[in-house]
CSV table of C-alpha atoms in Angstrom, one decimal:
chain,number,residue,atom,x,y,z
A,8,UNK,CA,-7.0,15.9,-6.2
A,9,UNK,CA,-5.2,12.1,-6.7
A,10,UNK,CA,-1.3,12.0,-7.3
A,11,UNK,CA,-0.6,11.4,-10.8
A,12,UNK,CA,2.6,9.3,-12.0
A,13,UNK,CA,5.7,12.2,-11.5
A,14,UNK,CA,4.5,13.4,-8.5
A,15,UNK,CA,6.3,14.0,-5.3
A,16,UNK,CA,4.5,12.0,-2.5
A,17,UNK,CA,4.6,14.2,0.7
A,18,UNK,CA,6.1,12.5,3.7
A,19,UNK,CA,3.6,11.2,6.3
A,20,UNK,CA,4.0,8.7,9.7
A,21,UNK,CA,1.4,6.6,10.4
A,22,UNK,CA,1.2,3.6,13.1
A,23,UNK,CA,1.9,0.0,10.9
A,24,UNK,CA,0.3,-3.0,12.4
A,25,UNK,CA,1.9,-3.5,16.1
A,26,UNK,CA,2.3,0.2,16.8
A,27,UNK,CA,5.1,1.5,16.0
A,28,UNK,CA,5.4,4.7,14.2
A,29,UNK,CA,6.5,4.7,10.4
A,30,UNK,CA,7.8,7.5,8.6
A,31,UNK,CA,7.2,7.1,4.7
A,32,UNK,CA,11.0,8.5,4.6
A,33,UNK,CA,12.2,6.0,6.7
A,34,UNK,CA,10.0,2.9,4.4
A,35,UNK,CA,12.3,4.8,1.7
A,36,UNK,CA,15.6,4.5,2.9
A,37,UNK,CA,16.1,1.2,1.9
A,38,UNK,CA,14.4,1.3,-1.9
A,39,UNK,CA,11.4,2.4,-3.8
A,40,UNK,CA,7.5,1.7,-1.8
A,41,UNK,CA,4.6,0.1,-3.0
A,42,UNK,CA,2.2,1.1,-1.0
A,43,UNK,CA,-0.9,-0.5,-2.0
A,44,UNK,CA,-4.5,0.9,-0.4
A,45,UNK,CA,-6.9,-1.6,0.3
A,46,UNK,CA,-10.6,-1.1,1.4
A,47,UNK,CA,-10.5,-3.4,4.4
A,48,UNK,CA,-8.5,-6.0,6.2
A,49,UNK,CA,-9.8,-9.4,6.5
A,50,UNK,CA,-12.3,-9.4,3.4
A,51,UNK,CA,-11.8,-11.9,0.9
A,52,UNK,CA,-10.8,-9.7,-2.1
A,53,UNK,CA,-8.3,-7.7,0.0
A,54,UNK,CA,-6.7,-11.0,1.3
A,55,UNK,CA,-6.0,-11.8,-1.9
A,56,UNK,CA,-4.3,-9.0,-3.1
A,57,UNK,CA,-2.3,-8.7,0.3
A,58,UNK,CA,-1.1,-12.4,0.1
A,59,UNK,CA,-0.3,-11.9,-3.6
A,60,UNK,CA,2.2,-9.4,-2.7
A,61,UNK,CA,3.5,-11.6,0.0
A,62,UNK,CA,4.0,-14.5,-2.1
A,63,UNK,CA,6.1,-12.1,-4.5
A,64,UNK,CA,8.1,-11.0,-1.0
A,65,UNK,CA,11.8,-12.4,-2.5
A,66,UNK,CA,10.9,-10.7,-6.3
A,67,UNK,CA,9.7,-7.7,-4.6
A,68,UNK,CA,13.3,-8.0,-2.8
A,69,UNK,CA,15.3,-9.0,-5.9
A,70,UNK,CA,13.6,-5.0,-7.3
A,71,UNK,CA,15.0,-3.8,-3.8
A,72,UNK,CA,11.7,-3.2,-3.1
A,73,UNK,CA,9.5,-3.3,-0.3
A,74,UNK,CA,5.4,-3.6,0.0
A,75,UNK,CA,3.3,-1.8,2.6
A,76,UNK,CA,-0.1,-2.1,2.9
A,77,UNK,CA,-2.6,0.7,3.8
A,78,UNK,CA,-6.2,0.7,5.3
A,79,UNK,CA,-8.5,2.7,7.4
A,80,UNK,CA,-8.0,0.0,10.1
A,81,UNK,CA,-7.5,0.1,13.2
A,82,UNK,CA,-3.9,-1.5,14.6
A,83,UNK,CA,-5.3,-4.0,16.3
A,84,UNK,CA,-7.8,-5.4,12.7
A,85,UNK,CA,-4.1,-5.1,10.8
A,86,UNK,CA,-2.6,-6.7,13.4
A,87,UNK,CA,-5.1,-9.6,13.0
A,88,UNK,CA,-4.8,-9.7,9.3
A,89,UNK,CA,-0.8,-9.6,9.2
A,90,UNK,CA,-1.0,-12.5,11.6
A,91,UNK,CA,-3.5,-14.6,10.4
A,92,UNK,CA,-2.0,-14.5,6.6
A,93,UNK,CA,1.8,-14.1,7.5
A,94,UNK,CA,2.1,-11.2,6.0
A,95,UNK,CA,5.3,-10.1,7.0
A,96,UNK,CA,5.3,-6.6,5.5
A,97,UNK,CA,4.2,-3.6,7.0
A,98,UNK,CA,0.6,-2.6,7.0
A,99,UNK,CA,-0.3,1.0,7.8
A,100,UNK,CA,-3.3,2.2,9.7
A,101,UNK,CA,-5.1,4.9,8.3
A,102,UNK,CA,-8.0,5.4,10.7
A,103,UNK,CA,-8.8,9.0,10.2
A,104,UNK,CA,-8.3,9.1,6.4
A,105,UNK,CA,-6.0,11.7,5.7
A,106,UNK,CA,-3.4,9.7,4.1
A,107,UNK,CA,-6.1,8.3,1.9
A,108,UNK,CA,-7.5,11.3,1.1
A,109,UNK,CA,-4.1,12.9,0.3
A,110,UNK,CA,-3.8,9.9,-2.6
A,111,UNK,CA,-7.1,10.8,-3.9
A,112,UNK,CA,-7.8,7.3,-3.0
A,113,UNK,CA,-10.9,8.4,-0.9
A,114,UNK,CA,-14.7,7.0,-1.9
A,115,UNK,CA,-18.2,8.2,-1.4
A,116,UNK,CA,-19.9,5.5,0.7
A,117,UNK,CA,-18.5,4.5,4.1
A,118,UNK,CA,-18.7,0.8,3.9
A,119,UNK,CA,-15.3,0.8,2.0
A,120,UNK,CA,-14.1,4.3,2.2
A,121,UNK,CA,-10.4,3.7,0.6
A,122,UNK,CA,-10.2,2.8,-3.2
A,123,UNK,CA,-8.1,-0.3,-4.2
A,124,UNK,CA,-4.9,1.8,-5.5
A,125,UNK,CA,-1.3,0.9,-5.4
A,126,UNK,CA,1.0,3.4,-5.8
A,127,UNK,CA,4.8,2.7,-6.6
A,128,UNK,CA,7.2,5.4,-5.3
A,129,UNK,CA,10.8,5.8,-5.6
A,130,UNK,CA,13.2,6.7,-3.1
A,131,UNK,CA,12.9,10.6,-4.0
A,132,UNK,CA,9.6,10.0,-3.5
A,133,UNK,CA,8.1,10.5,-7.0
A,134,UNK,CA,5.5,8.4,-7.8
A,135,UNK,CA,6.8,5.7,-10.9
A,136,UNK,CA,3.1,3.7,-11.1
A,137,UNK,CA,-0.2,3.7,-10.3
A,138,UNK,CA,-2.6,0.7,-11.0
A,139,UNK,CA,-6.0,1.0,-10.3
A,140,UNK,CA,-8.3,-2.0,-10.4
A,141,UNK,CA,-11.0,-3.0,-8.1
A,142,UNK,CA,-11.6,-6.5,-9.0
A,143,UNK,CA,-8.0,-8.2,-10.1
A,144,UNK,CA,-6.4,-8.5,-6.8
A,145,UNK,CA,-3.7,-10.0,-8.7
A,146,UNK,CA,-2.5,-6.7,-10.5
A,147,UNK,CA,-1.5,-4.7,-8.5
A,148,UNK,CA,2.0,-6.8,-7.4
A,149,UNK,CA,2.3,-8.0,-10.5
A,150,UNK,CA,2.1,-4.4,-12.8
A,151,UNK,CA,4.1,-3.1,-9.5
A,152,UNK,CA,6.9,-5.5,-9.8
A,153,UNK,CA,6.9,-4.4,-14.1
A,154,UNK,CA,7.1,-0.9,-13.1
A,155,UNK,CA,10.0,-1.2,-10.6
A,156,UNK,CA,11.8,-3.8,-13.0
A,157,UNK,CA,11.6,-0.9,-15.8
A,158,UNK,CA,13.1,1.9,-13.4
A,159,UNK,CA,16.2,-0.4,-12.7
A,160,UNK,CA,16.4,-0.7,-16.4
């Protein structure tokens, strides 16, 4: 089953890239998520799409609106990645796959077992936006930052 736009996303902690817990609630307090899934750290499409939604960081802010990337890396390979791109934004580590598969984000084959899905989610935790698209990295921030400029209104 995948979340559909209306849903409520269910609360989950996972460890971001040094460590530390993170509570989706807590990602929340501040302003809407967009947590965008990405098959895996360090690969050249994935770099893209993450450093396209770092170079949006300030419109991302001006939405009050914060990115967090999502993988089925390890902490140590996000680690690696936030650091050797500057990411400076969150990026979760999803080793075991149960947030993934709780998205409906899951694939078959196990070379690249997480989908390329963002999902936007507001601070009540319904989901605003999905976009879905394997190949344009650049998407993703961009139809995220529409989707979050159109729920301000």
């Amino acid at each position: 089953m995948s979340l559909q736009v209306g849903d409520t996303v269910e609360d989950f902690t996972l460890p971001d890239e040094t460590g530390t817990e993170r509570r989706l609630t807590e990602l929340l307090a501040d302003g809407p998520v967009v947590l965008f899934f990405y098959p895996a750290a360090l690969t050249a499409g994935c770099t893209a799409e993450a450093c396209h939604f770092r170079d949006l960081a300030s419109e991302f802010e001006a939405a009050g609106a914060r990115p967090v990337g999502i993988s089925g890396d390890t902490v140590e390979k996000q680690q690696e990645f936030a650091g050797r791109h500057t990411l400076g934004m969150p990026l979760l580590s999803d080793t075991d796959g149960t947030i993934r598969e709780r998205f409906g984000v899951k694939r078959g084959f196990t070379l690249a077992p997480t989908k390329r899905v963002t999902f936007v989610i507001g601070q009540d935790r319904t989901v605003l936006e999905i976009v879905r698209s394997e190949l344009r990295m650049n998407t993703h921030a961009d139809r995220a930052l529409d989707a979050l400029r159109a729920a301000k209104g």
